[in-house]
PDB file of C-alpha atoms in Angstrom:
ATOM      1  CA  UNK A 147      71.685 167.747 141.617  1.00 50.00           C
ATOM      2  CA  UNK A 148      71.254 163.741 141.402  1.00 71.00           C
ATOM      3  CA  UNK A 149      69.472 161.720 144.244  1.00 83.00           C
ATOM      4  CA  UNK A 150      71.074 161.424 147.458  1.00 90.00           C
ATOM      5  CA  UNK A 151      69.586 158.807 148.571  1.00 94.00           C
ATOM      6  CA  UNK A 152      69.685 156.956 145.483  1.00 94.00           C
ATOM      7  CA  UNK A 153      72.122 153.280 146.141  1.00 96.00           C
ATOM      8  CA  UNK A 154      71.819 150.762 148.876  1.00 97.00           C
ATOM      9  CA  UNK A 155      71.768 151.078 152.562  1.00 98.00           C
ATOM     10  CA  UNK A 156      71.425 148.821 155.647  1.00 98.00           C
ATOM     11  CA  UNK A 157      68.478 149.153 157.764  1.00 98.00           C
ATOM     12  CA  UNK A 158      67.751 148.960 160.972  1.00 98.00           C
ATOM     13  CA  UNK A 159      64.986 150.005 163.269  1.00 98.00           C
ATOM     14  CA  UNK A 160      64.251 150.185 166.746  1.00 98.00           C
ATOM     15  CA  UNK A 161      61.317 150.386 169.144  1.00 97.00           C
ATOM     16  CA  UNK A 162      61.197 153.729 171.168  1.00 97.00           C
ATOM     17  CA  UNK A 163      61.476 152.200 174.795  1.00 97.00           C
ATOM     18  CA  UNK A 164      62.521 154.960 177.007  1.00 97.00           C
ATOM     19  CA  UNK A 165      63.624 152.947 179.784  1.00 98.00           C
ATOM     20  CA  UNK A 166      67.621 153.024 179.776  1.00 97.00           C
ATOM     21  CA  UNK A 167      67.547 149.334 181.569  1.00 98.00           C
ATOM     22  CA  UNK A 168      66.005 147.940 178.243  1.00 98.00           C
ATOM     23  CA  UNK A 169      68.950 145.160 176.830  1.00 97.00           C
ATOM     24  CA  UNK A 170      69.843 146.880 173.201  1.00 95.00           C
ATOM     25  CA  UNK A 171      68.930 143.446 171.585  1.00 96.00           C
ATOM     26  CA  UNK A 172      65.202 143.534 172.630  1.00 97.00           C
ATOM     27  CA  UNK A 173      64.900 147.067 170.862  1.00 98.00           C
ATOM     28  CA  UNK A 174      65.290 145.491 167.639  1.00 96.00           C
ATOM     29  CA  UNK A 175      62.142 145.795 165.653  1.00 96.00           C
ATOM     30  CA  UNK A 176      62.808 145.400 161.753  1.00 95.00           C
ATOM     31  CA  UNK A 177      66.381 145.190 159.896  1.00 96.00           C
ATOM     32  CA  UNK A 178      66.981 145.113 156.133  1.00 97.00           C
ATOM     33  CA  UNK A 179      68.401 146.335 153.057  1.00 98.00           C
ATOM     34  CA  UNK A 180      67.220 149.508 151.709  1.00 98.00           C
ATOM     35  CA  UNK A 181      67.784 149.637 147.498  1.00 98.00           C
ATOM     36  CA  UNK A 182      66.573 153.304 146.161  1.00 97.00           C
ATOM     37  CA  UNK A 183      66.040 153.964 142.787  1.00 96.00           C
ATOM     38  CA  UNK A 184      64.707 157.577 141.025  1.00 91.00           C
ATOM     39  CA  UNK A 185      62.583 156.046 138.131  1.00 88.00           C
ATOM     40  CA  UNK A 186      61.888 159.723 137.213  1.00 87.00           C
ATOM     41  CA  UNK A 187      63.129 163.378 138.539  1.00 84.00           C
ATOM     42  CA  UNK A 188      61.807 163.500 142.523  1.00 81.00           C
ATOM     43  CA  UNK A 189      60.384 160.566 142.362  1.00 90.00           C
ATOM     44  CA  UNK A 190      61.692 157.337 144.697  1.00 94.00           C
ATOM     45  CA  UNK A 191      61.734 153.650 144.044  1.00 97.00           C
ATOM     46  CA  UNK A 192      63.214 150.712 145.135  1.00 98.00           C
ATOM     47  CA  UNK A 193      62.667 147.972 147.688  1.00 98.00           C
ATOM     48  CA  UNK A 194      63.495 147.248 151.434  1.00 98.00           C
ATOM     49  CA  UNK A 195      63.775 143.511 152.233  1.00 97.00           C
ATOM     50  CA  UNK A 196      65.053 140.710 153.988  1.00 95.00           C
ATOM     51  CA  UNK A 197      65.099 136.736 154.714  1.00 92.00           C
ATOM     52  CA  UNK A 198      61.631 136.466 153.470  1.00 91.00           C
ATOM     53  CA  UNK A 199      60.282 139.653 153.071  1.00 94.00           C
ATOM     54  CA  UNK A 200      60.585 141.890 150.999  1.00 97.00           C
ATOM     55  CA  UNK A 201      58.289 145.097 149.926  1.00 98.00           C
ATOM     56  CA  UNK A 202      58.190 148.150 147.021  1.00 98.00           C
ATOM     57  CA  UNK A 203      59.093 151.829 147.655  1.00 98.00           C
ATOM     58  CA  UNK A 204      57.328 154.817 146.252  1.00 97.00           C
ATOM     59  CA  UNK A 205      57.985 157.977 147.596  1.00 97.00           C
ATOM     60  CA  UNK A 206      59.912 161.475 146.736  1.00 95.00           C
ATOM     61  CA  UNK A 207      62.523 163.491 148.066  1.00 93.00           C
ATOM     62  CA  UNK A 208      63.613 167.179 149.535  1.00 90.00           C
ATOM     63  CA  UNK A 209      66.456 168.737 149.277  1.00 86.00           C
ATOM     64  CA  UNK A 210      66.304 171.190 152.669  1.00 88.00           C
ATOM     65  CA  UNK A 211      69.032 171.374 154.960  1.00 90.00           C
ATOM     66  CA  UNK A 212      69.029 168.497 156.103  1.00 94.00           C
ATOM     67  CA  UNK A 213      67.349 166.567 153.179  1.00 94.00           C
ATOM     68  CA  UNK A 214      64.668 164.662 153.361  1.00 95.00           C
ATOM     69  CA  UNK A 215      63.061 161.299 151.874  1.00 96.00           C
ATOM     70  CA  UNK A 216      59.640 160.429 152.768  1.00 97.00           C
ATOM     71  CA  UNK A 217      58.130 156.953 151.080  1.00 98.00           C
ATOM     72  CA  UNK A 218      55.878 153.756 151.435  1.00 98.00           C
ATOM     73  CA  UNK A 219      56.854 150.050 151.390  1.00 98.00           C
ATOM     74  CA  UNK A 220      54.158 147.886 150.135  1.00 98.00           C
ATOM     75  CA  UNK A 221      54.160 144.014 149.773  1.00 98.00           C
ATOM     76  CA  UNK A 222      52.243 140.760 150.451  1.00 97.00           C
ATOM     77  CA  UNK A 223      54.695 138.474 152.723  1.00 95.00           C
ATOM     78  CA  UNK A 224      53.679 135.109 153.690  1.00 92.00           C
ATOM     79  CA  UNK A 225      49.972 135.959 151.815  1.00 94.00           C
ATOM     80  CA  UNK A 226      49.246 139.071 153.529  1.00 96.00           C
ATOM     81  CA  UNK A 227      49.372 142.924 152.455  1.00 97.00           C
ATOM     82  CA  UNK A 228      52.184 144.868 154.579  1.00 97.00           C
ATOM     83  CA  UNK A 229      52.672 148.537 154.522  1.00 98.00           C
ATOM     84  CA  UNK A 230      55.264 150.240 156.409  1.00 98.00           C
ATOM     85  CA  UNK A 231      55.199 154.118 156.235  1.00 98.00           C
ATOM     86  CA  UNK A 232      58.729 156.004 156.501  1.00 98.00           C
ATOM     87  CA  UNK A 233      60.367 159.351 156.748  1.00 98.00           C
ATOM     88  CA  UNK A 234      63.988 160.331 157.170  1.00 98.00           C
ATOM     89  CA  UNK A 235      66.838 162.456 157.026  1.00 97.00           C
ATOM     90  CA  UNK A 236      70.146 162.154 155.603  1.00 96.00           C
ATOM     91  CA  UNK A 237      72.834 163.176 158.140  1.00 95.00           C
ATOM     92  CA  UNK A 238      74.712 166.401 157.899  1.00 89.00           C
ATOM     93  CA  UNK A 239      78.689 165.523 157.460  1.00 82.00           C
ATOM     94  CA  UNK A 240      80.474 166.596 160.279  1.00 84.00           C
ATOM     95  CA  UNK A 241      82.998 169.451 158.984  1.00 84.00           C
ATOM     96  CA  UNK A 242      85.901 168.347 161.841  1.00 82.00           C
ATOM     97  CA  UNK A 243      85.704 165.086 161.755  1.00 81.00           C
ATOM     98  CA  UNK A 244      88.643 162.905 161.808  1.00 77.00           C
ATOM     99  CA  UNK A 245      87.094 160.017 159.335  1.00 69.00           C
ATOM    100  CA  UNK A 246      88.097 160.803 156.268  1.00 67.00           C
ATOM    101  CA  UNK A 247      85.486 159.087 154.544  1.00 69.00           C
ATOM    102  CA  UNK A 248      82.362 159.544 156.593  1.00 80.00           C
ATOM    103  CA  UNK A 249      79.599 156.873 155.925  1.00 88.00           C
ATOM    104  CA  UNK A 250      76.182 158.963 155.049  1.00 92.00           C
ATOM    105  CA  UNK A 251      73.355 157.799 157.024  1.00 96.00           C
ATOM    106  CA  UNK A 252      69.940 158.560 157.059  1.00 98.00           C
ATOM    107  CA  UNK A 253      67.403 158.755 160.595  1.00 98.00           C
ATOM    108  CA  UNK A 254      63.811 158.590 160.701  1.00 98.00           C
ATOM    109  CA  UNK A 255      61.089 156.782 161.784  1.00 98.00           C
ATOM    110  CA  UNK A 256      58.422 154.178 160.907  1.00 98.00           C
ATOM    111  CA  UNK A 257      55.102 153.530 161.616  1.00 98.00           C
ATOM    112  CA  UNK A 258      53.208 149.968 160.949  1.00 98.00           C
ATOM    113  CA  UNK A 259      50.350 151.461 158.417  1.00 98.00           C
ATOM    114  CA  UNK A 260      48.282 148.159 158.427  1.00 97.00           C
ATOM    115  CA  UNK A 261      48.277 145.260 161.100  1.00 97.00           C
ATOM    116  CA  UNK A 262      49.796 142.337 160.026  1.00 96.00           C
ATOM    117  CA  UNK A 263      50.545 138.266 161.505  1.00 93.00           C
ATOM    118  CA  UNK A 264      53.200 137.703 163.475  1.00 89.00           C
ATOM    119  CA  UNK A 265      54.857 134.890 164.441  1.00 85.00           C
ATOM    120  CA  UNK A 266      52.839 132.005 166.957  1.00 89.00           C
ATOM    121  CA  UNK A 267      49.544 133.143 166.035  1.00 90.00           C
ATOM    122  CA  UNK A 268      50.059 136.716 167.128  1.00 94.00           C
ATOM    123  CA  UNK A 269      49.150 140.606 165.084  1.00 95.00           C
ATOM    124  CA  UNK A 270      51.683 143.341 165.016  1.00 95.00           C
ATOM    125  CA  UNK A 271      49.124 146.048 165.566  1.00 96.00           C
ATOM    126  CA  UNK A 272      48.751 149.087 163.053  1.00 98.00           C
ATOM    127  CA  UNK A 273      50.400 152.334 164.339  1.00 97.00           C
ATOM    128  CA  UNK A 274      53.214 150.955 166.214  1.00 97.00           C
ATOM    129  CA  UNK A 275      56.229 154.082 165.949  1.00 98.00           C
ATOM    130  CA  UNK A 276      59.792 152.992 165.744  1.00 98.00           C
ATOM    131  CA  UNK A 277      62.850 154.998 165.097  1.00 98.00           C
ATOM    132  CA  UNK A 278      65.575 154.015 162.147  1.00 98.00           C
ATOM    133  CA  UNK A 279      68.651 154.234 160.869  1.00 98.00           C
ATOM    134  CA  UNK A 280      70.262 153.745 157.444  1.00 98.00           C
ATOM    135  CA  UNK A 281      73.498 153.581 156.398  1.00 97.00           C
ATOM    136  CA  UNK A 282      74.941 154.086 153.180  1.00 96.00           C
ATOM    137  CA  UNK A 283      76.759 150.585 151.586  1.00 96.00           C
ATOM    138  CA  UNK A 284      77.223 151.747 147.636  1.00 86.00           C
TER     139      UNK A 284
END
């Protein structure tokens, strides 16, 4: 069986507010592009990036029902170490549904490993949780 995961995805993650009031655009906490490789057998590589950032994967892979892809993104960005920890699951297809080509998708979540700068002077904090989605573009 090859790698599911293996191609390119768009990313997108959001912070787990629970209050239904919250607009949708200030749950936005990271979007990218996801690019897995499978540099050997079980094994995951690849990079997630964007404008300015960008970091490595390493990781591996389960094939369960749903499957599963569980991996690291590493990378100094504006002169500072970031590491983003990840874990997700590809979506089941749905047997009746009427899209005949349904777009695979993975969900997950993400957790901030290390703090890091943000922007005016601030830190994004280590530990911070945040849910995300990826969907399948090649």
């Amino acid at each position: 069986m090859g790698n599911l995961f293996a191609g390119d995805w768009t990313y997108r993650s959001l912070i787990n507010d629970p209050d239904v009031q919250t607009d949708f655009k200030d749950l936005e906490f990271g979007r990218g592009t996801l690019s897995f490789t499978e540099p050997v057998p079980g094994e995951l590589g690849g990079t997630i990036g964007g404008p300015g950032w960008s970091l490595a994967l390493h990781g591996s892979t389960g094939y369960g029902s749903p499957a599963q892809i569980r991996f690291q993104g590493k990378g100094v960005v504006g002169g500072e170490q970031w590491i983003y920890d990840y874990i997700g699951w590809l979506v089941p297809v749905w047997p009746n549904s009427t899209d005949q080509l349904q777009t695979a998708a993975i969900v997950g979540s993400v957790t901030r490993t290390i703090p890091h700068s943000g922007s005016g002077g601030s830190t994004h904090p280590a530990g911070v949780v945040a849910s995300f989605y990826a969907v399948r573009t090649s």
